Structures are given as C-alpha cells and as structure tokens.
Short mmCIF file of C-alpha atoms in Angstrom, two decimals:
data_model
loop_
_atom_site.label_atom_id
_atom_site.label_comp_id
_atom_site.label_asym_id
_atom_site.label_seq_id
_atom_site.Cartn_x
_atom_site.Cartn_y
_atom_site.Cartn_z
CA UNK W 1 59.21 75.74 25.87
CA UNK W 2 57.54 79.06 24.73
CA UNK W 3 58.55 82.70 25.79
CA UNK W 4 56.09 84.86 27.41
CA UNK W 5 56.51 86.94 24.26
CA UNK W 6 55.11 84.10 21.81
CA UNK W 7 52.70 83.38 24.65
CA UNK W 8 51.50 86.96 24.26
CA UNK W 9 51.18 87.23 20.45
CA UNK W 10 49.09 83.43 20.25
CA UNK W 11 46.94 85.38 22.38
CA UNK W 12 46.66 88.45 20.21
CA UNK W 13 45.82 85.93 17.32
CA UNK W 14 43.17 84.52 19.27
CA UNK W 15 41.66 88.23 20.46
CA UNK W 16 42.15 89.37 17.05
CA UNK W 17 40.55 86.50 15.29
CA UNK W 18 37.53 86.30 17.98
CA UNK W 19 36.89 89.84 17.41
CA UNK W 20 36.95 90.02 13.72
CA UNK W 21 33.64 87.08 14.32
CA UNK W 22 30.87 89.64 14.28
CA UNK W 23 29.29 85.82 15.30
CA UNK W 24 30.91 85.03 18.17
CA UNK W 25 30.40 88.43 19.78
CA UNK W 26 26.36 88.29 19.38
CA UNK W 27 26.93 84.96 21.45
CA UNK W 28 29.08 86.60 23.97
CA UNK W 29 27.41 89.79 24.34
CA UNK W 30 26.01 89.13 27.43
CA UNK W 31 29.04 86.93 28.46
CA UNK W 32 31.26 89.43 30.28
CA UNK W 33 34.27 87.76 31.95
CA UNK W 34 37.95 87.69 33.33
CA UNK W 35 39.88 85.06 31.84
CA UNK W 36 43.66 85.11 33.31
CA UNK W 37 46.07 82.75 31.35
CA UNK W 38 48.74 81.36 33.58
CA UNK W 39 52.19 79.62 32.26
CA UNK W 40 53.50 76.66 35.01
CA UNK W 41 57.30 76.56 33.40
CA UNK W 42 57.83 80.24 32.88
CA UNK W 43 56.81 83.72 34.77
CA UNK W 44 54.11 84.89 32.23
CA UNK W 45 50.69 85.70 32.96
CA UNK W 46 48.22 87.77 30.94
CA UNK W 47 44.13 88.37 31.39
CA UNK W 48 42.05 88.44 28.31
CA UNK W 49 38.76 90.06 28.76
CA UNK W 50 35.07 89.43 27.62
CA UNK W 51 32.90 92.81 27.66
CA UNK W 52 30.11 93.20 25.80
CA UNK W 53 30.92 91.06 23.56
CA UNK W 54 34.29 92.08 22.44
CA UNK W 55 37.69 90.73 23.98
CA UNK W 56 40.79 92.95 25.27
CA UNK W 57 44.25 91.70 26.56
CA UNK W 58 46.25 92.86 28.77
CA UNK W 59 49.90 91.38 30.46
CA UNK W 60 49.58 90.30 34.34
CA UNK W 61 47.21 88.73 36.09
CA UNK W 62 44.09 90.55 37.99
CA UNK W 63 42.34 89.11 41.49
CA UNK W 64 39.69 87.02 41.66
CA UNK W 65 38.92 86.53 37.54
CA UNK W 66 36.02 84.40 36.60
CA UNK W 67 38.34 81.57 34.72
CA UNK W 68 41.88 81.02 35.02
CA UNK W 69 43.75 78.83 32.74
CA UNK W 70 46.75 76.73 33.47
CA UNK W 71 49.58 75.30 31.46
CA UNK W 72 52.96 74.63 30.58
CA UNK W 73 53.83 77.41 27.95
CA UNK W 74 54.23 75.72 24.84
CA UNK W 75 50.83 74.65 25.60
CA UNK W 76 49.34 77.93 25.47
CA UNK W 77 51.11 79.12 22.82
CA UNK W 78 49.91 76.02 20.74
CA UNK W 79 45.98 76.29 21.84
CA UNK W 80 45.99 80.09 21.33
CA UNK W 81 47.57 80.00 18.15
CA UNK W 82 45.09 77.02 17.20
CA UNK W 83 47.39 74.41 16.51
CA UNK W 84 46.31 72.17 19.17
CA UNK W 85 42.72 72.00 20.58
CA UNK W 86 42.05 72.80 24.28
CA UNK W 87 40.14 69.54 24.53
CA UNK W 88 42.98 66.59 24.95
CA UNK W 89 45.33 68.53 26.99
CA UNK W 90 42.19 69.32 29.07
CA UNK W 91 40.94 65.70 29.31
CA UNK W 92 44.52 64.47 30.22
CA UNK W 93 45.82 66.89 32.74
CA UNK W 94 48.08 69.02 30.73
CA UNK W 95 45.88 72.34 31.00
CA UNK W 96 43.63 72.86 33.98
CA UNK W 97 40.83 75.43 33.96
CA UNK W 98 39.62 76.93 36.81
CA UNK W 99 36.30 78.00 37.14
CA UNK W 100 32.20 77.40 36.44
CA UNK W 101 31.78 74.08 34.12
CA UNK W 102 29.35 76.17 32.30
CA UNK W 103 32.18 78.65 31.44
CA UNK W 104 34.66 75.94 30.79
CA UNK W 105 32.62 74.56 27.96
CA UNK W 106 31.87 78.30 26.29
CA UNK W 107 35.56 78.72 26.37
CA UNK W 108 36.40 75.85 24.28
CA UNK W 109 33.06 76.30 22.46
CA UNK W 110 35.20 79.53 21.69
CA UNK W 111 38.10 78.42 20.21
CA UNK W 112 36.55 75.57 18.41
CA UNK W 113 34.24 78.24 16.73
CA UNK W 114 37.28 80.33 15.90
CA UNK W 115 39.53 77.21 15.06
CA UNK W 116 37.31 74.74 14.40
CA UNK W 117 36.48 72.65 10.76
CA UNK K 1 10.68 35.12 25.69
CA UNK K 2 13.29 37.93 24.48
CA UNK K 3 14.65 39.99 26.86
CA UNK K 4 15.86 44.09 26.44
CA UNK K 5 17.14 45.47 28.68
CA UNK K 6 18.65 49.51 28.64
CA UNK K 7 21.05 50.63 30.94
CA UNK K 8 20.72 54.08 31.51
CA UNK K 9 23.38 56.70 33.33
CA UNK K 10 19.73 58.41 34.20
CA UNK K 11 17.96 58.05 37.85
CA UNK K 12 17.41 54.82 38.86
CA UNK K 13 14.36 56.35 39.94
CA UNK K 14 12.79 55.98 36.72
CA UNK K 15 13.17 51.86 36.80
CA UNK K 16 10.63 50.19 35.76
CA UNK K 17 10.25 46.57 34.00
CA UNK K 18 6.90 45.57 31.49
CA UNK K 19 6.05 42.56 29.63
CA UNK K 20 4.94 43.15 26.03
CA UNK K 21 3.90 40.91 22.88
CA UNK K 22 5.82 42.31 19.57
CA UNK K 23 4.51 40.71 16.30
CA UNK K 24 3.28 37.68 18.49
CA UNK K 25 6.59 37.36 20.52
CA UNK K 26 7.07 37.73 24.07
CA UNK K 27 9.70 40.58 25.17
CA UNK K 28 10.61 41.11 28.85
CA UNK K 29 11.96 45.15 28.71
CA UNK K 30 13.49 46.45 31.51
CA UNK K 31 15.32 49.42 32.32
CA UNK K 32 18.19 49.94 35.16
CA UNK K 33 19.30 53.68 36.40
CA UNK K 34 22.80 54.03 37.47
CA UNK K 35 22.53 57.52 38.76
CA UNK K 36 25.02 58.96 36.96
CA UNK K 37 27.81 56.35 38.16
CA UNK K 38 29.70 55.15 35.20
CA UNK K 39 31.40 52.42 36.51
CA UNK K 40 28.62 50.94 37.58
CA UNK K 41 27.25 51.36 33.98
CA UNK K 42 30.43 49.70 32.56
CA UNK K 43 29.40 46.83 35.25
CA UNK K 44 26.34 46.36 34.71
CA UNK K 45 26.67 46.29 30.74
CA UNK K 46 29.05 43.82 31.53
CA UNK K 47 26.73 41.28 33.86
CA UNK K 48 24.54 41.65 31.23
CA UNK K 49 26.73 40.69 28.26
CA UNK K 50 25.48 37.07 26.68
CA UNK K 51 23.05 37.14 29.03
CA UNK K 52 20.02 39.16 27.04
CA UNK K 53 18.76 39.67 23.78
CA UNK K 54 19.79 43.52 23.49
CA UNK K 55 20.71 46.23 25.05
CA UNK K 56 19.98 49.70 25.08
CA UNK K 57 21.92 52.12 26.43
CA UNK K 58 20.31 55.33 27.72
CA UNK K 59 21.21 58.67 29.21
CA UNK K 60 24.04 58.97 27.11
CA UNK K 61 23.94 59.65 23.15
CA UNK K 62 26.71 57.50 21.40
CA UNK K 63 26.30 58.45 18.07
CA UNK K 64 25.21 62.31 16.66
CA UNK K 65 24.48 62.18 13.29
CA UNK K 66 24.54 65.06 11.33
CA UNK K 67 23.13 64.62 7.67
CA UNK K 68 26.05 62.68 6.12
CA UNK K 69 28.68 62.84 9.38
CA UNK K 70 28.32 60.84 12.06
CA UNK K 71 30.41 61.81 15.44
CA UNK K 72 30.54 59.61 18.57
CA UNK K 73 30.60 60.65 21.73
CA UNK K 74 34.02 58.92 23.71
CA UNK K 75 31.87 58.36 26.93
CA UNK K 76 29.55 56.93 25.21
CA UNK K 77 31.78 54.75 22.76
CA UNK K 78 33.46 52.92 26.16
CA UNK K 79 30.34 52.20 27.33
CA UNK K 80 29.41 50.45 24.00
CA UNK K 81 32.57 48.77 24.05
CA UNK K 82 31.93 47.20 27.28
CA UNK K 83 29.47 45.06 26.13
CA UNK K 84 31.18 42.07 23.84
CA UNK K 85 27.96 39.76 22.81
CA UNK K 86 25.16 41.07 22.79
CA UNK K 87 24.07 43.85 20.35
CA UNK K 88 24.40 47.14 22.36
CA UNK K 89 22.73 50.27 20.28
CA UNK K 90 22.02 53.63 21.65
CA UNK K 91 18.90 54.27 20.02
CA UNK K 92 20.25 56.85 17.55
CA UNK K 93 19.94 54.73 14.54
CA UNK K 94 16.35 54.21 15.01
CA UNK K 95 15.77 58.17 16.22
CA UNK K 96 17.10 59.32 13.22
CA UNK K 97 14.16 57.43 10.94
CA UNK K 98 11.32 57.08 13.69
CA UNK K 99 11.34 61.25 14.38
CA UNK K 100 10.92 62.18 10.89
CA UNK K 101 8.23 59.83 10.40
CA UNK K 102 6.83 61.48 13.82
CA UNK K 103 6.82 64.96 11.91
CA UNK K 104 5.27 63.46 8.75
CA UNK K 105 2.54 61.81 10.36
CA UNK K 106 1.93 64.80 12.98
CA UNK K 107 1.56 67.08 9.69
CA UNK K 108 -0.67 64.78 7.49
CA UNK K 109 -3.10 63.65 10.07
CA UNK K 110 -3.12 65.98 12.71
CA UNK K 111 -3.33 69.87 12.98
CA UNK K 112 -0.89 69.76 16.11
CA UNK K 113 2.42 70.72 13.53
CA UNK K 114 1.51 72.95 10.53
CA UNK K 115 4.13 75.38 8.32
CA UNK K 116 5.08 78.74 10.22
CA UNK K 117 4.72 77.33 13.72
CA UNK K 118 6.78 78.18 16.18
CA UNK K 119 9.13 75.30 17.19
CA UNK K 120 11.41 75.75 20.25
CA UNK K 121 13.96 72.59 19.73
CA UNK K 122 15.85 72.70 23.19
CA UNK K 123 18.11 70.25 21.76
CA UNK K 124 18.55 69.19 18.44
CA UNK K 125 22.09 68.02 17.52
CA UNK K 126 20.71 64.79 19.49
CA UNK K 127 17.98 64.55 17.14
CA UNK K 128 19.14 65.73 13.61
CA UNK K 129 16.38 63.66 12.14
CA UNK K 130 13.78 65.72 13.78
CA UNK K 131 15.49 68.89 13.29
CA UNK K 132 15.67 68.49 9.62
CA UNK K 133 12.03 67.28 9.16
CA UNK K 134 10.21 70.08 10.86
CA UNK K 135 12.60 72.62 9.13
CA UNK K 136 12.22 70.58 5.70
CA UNK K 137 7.95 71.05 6.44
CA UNK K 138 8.25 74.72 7.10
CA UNK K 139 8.44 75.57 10.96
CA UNK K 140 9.80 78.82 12.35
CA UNK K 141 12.91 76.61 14.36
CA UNK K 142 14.78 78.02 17.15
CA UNK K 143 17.12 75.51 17.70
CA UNK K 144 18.26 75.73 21.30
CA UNK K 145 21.47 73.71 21.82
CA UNK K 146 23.17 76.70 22.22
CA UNK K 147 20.61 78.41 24.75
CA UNK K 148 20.46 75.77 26.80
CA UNK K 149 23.78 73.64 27.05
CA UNK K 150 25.64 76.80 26.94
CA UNK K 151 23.34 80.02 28.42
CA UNK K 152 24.20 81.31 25.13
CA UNK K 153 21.39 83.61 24.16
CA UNK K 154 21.91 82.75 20.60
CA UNK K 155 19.08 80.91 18.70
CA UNK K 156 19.83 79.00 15.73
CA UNK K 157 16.79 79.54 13.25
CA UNK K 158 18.30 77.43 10.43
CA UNK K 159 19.39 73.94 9.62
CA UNK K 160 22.48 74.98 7.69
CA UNK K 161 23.56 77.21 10.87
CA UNK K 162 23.10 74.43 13.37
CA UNK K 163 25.21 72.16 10.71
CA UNK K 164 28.18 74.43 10.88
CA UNK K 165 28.05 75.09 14.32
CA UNK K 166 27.76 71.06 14.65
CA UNK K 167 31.07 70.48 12.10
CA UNK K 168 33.01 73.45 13.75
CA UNK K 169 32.79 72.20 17.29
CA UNK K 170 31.38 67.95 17.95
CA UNK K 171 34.40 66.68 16.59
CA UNK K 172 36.06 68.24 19.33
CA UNK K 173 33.08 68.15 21.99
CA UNK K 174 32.28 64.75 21.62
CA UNK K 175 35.82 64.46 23.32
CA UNK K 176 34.46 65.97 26.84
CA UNK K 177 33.31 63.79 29.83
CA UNK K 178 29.44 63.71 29.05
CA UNK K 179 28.36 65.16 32.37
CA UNK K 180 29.52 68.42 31.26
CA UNK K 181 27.44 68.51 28.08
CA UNK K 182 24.24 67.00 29.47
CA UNK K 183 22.41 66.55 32.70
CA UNK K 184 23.19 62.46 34.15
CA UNK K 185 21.95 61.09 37.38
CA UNK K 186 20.23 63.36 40.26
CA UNK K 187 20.42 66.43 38.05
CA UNK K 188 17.80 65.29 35.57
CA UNK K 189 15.78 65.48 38.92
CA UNK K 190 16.16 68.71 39.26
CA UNK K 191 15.49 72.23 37.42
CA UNK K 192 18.06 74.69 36.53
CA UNK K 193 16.35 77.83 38.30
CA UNK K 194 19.00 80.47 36.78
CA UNK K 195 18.60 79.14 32.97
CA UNK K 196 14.91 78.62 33.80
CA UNK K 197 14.27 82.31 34.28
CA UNK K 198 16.98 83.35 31.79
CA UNK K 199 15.54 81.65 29.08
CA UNK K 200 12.28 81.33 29.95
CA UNK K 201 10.91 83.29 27.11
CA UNK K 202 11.92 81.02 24.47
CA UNK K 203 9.83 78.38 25.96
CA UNK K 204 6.71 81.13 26.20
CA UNK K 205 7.07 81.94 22.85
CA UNK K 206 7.22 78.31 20.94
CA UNK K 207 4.00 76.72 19.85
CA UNK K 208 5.60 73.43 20.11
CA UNK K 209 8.78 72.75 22.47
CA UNK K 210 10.45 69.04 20.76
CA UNK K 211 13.63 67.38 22.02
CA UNK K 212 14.85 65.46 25.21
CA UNK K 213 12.88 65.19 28.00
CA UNK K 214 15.21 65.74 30.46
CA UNK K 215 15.73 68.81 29.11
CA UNK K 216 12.68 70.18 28.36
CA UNK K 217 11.99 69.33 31.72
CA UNK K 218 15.09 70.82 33.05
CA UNK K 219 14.46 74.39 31.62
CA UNK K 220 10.65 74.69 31.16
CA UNK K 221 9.49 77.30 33.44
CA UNK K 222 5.68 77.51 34.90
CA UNK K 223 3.15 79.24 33.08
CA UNK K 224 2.88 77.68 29.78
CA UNK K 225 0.42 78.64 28.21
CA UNK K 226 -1.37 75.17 25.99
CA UNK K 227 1.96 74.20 24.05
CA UNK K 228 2.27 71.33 22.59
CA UNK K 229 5.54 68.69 23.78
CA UNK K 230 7.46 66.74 21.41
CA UNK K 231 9.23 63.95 23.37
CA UNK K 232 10.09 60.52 23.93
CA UNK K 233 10.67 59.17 27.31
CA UNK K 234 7.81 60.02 29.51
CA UNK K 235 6.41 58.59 32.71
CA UNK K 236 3.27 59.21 34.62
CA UNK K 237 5.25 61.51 37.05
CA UNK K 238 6.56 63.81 33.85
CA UNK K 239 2.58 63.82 32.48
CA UNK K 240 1.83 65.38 35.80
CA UNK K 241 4.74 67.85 35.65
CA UNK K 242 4.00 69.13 32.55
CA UNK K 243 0.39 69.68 33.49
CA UNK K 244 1.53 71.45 36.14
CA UNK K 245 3.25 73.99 33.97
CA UNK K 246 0.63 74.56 31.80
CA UNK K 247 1.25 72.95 28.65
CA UNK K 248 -1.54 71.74 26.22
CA UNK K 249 -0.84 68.47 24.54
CA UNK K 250 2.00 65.82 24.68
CA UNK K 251 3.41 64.02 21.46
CA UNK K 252 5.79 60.72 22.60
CA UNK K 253 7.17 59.55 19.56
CA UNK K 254 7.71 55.59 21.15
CA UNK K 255 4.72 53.59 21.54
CA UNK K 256 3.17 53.62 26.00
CA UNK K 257 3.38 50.20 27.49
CA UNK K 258 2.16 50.37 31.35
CA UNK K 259 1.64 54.03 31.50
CA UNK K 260 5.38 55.18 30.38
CA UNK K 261 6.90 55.80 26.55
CA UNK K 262 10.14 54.32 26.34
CA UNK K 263 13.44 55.69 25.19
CA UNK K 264 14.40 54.99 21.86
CA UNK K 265 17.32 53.33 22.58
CA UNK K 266 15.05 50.37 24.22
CA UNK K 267 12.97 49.96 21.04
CA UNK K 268 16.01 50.37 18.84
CA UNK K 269 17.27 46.98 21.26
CA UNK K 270 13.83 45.30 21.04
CA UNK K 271 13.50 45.87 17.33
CA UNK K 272 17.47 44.83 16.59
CA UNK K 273 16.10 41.34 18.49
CA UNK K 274 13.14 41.06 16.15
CA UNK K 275 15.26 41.39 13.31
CA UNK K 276 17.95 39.22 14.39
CA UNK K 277 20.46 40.50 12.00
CA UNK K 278 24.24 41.52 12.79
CA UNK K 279 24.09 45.60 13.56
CA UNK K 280 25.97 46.30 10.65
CA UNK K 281 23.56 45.13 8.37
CA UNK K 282 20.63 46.92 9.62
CA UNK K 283 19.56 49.55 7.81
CA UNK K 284 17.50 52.50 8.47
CA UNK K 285 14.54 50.70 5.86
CA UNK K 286 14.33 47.90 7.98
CA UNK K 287 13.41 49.67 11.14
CA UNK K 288 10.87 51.96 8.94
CA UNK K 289 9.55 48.25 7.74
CA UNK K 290 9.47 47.49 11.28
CA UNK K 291 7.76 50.68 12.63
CA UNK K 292 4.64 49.62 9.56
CA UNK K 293 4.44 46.32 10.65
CA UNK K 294 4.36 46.59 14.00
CA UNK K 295 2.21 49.93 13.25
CA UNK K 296 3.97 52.28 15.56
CA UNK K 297 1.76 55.45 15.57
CA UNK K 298 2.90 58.96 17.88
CA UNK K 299 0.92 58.86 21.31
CA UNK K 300 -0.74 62.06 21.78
CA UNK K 301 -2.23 63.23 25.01
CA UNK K 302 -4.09 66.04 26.11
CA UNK K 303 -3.08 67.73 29.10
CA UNK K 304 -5.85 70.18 30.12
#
C-alpha cells in the first residue's frame, strides 16, 4: 500500500516530466481537461489539470471532471511514477477510468509518450 | 477449386462472394461480416478451420510492422490463434510489399503521385510500407494517426517522427481491446461528424488522401475538391460516396473482381494457397513474384 504522500509526489513526477515535453504540450494544447485521481484503499484524491497545454496539480477532488481515475494506491503510485504501464491494470480490472474512450486512449497515449521505449 | 475465405469484424453488410481464375486455377473468395461481434469471429474462424484453403482475417490488423519491429495486436493474435489448420494471415505481410510497389508504379507510369505532393495519410502505422515509400519518393506527408485515432491536432510530417511515436507507444497499445483504436462493426457505417468538421482541413488541403478505407471514409468531409484516394477495399457503394464528396480519382491497390477491390488480407489468403508453402517460409519475394506473374497492376478510376 502507498501513502497519499507518495501518491502525490508520482504525480508531481508525471506533471513535471509531461511539462518539461515541449512535444506533448503542442498535442495537448487544445486538450483542456479535469483529470481527478482517486485511491480505493486509502482517503487520497488529487485533480491534475490539462490547460492549454500545460498540466497543474492540485490535492482533492473537484465536481464533475472530464476523467476520473480509479485504483488501489500502490497502483497509482506505480503508473505515475512509470514503473508500471496503465495498460494491464486497465485491461484486467485493477484501474478503472471513467470517462470518453477517446480521452481514455490520449491519457495512456500520455504516459506511454512520457514513459514509453 | 480453392476456396478463401476472410472473416472480417467489419459489417456484414459488405458480404459478398466471387468466383475468379488465378494463374489458370479456380478460387471461390468469399467474405463474412461479423459486425463487430468477436465471438462470433472466434466461431466462425473456427467452423472454418480444415475446412478451406485460407483464411483472411479482416477488420482487424494483427501484425504492425514498423521497418525492422514487428508488434501484434492481442485482439488480433486470439483471433489468429483460433484457427488451428488452415493458414490464417491478416494481410499485413503482403501490404507491406504490394503498397510500395503501388507507389512505385503510381510514380513511374502515372502523373497521379509526383515529389512535393501533398499526401494526407489518415492512417499509416497500418501501412508502414506505404508510409515509407511515398516519404522515400519525396511527398509532403502528414501522417494522420494521431489526428484521427486520437483528435490530436498534431501532424506527423516525417517518417522518423511517426517511428518514435510508433516504438514509444504500440508496444503498449497493441495491448487495448481493438474497438477502442479503430472503428469495427456499425461504426464503419457511419461518419464521425465532430472529427469530420474538426479536421476537415487536413483532408482539403492533401492532394492525395492514402490509407484505410474505413477511415478515410469515416473522416472525409464534403466538398473535396478532385483529390486523388489511395485505398484498398472498395465497393460500388464507397465509389458512389466518394463521388459524392467531391474527390477526383480513386487508386485501389488490390486487383476489382465483380465491381469491388478486395482487402489485402483476402489476396494475402488466396496467394498463400497458390503458393502452397508453410507461412513461415513465405517471404515477402515470393508474393512480389506472385504480384508479376499474376500481373497485379493499381486500379485507377476517375470519379468526375
């Protein structure tokens, strides 16, 4: 199990390392979303944001976001910190995402970019 | 007489059976839609197991090849495995030899692709073959994966961009249930109105549009103005559509029997029962041999 705390700083990995991807923010530029990122074993929620191109973070949860993610905490900690890819926990239950399929696939288009080979 | 059949996760719509003579043999070729169902793909690929010559299997990619690398797409890979006997290919090995000779031949003997034109790929990690060859001849590419799967505005203009982008993510994103990377069953019916307006300028602004069908169907809005379409699997009802749009000429890269080009992954079957050798020994010469002998040329129509 993960604390919220090393939930929070694989997520400031991942907004750090997005953001420093002058790439990835030309392909998101017009891609503005709410992410929230919800832990199912521990109280921890935080809401990464896509404007303009560039992603903020911020702890709690805000209503109504575009995508919501879902998963037990070591989980999180493991996809945001790239040592697991979102894929297989996706395909076998472990993390749900809820939202557009269109969205679901840029978001793991996202980390794969930022993770990937 | 040899029979082919290809299985497709497409409409069942688009069914259709022909009769053909291939280097003085008789071939029955048939295709069955599954609209989109799966299981009923896996059941049908396994009715037909022992029972034909070859199968094809269309709607659904297996293999991507990109240069060296080769991913395969898990959807795609359970279908294949499915099907015990009979050789099962997804038309990939043949696509990535048949399309470049496509681009050659359009170049040397026809003025419909020349270096500097404008070529909107609206998919191209299916077709790395073709990608390569109309960069390699000097086309201004905008590879559209990313436009289109996505609603990414981001156009790849180079073949070294679209390979990264292809290493970073497919070995990953072959791992995702098809349907979410490409339109299967009813949707390849129907248009996607909000990427259709979106995107439409890409389309407007290509010379040529290559790549899927169902895709460049999919997306292409109206008011083309003349463009050429570089494509495979056609049938009278698509010829119409695209007239309707406005564009000028249509390039199929597989040969027309009864007023429809076939997918590749049906001549890939019929040419794997021709050459009646184990899978693993074909090799990308012996369908180029094939495509001489059987003189495969591109089938171009004008639409206006």
């Amino acid at each position: 199990m993960a604390t919220h705390s090393e939930i929070t700083d694989s997520l400031k990995v991942f907004k750090d390392n997005y953001n420093s991807n002058e790439r990835l923010k030309i392909m998101n530029r017009d891609w503005d979303r709410v992410v929230v990122i919800k832990a199912t074993d521990i109280e921890s929620l935080h809401t990464l944001t896509v404007m303009d191109g560039v992603v903020s973070l911020k702890e709690g949860a805000v209503e109504n976001p575009d995508l919501t993610v879902i998963s037990d905490s070591e989980t999180l900690a493991d996809i945001f910190y790239g040592d697991i890819t979102p894929t297989e926990p996706y395909n076998n239950g472990t993390l749900r995402i809820m939202g557009q399929e269109d969205d679901i696939i840029r978001l793991d288009f996202i980390s794969l970019m930022i993770w990937g080979e | 007489m040899k029979k082919v059949v290809s299985v497709s996760l497409g409409s069942s719509r688009r069914d259709h059976k022909v009769r053909v003579e291939l280097l003085g043999e008789q071939f029955e070729i048939s295709r069955m839609g599954t609209d989109g169902d799966f299981n009923r793909a896996l059941e049908v690929l396994r009715e037909l197991d022992g029972k034909v010559d070859a199968i094809g299997l269309g709607g659904i990619d297996v293999y991507l090849f990109v240069r060296q690398k080769r991913y395969a797409i898990h959807d795609g890979l359970k279908l294949m495995e499915a099907v015990k006997v009979t050789p099962v290919v997804d038309g990939s090995g043949l696509k990535n030899t048949l399309e470049r000779e496509v681009v050659r031949i359009l170049t040397e003997n026809t003025g419909l692709l020349r270096k500097g034109m404008k070529v909107l790929m609206v998919s191209s990690l299916d077709r790395f073959g073709m990608a390569e060859a109309l960069y390699d001849m000097g086309c201004d590419m905008t590879y559209g994966d990313l436009i289109f799967t996505m609603g990414m505005p981001y156009p790849v203009k180079t073949v070294a961009e679209l390979e990264d982008i292809a290493n970073r993510t497919l070995p990953e994103l072959v791992k995702m249930p098809f349907h979410m990377l490409y339109p299967t069953g009813k949707k390849q019916e129907s248009q996607d109105e909000a990427k259709v307006q979106k995107f439409a300028n890409y389309y407007y602004e290509a010379e040529v549009i290559a790549g899927d069908f169902h895709l460049i169907r999919r997306f292409m809005p109206a008011g083309m103005n003349g463009q050429t379409i570089l494509t495979n699997t056609t049938t009278r009802e698509d010829i119409e559509f695209l007239r309707e749009k406005g564009a000028g000429t249509l390039v199929t890269t597989t040969p027309e029997y009864e007023g429809r080009s076939f997918g590749t992954n049906v001549i890939e079957a019929a040419m794997v029962a021709i050459l009646g050798k184990p899978l693993e020994q074909i090799a990308a010469e012996d369908y180029l041999e094939l495509l001489r002998r059987l003189n495969f040329q591109p089938r171009i129509l004008r639409l206006t």
